[in-house]
C-alpha positions in Angstrom: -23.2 162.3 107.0 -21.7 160.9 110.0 -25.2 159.2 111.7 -24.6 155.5 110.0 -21.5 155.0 110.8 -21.9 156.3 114.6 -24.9 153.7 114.8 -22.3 151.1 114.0 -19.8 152.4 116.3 -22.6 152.0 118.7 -23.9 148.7 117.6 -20.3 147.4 117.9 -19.2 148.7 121.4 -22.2 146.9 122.6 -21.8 143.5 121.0 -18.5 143.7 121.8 -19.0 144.9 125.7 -21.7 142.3 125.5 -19.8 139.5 125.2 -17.1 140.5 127.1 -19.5 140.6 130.2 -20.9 137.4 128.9 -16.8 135.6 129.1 -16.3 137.7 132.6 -19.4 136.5 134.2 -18.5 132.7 133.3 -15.1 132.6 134.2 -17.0 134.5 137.6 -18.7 131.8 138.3 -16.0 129.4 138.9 -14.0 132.1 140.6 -14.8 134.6 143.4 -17.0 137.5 142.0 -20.5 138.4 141.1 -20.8 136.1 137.9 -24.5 136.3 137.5 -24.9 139.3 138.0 -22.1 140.2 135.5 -23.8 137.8 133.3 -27.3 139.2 133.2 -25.6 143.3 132.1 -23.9 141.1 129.4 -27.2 139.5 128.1 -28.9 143.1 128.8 -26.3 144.6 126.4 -27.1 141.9 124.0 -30.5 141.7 124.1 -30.6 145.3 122.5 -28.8 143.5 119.2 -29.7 139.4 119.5 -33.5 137.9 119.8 -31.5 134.8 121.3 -30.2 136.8 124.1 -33.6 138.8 124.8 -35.1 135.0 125.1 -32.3 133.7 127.4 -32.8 136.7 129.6 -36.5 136.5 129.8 -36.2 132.9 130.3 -33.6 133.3 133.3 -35.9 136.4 134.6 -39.0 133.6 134.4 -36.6 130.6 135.8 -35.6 132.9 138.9 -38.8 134.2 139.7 -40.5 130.5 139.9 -37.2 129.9 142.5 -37.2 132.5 144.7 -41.2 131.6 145.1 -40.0 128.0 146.4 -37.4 129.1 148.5 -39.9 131.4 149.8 -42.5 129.1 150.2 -40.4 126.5 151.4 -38.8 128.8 154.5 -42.5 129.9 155.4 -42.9 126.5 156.0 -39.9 126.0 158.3 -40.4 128.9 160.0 -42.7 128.2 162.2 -41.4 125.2 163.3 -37.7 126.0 164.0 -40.2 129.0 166.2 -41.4 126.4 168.0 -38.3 124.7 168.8 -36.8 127.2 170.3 -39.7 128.1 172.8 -39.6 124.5 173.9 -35.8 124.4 174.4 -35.9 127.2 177.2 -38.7 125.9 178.5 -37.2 122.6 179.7 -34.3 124.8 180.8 -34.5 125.7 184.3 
């Protein structure tokens, strides 16, 4: 008797909590505080509702994946070299 309408209550607390993650981890971003973080539980709430927000999260899971390969890629480059730097700076000191 009661199962519809707790579904709704459901389906509303998250939309609601949703975007109220969503607002939080914006106005994070130009303040101090985790905002991306806070904005990824927001689109994880409202991905269980919203297509669009399952495709923006996917899409920023894709996007930061193909970044954190560069950076990585990029400092395994540059590590060697700052490496070998260092070794020759103590070896000119006496």
């Amino acid at each position: 008797m009661f199962q519809p309408t707790l579904d709704q209550v459901r389906r509303a607390f998250r939309i609601v909590s949703g975007f109220t993650l969503l607002l939080i981890g914006v106005i994070m971003l130009i303040t101090p505080g985790p905002g991306w973080l806070t904005i990824f539980l927001g689109l994880s709430l409202l991905a269980a509702e919203f297509v669009w927000a399952r495709r923006l999260m996917n899409r920023i899971k894709r996007e930061g994946g193909r970044i954190k390969d560069a950076v990585l890629r990029q400092n395994s480059q540059q590590a060697p070299q700052a490496q070998d730097n260092t070794i020759k700076e103590t070896e000119e000191t006496p």
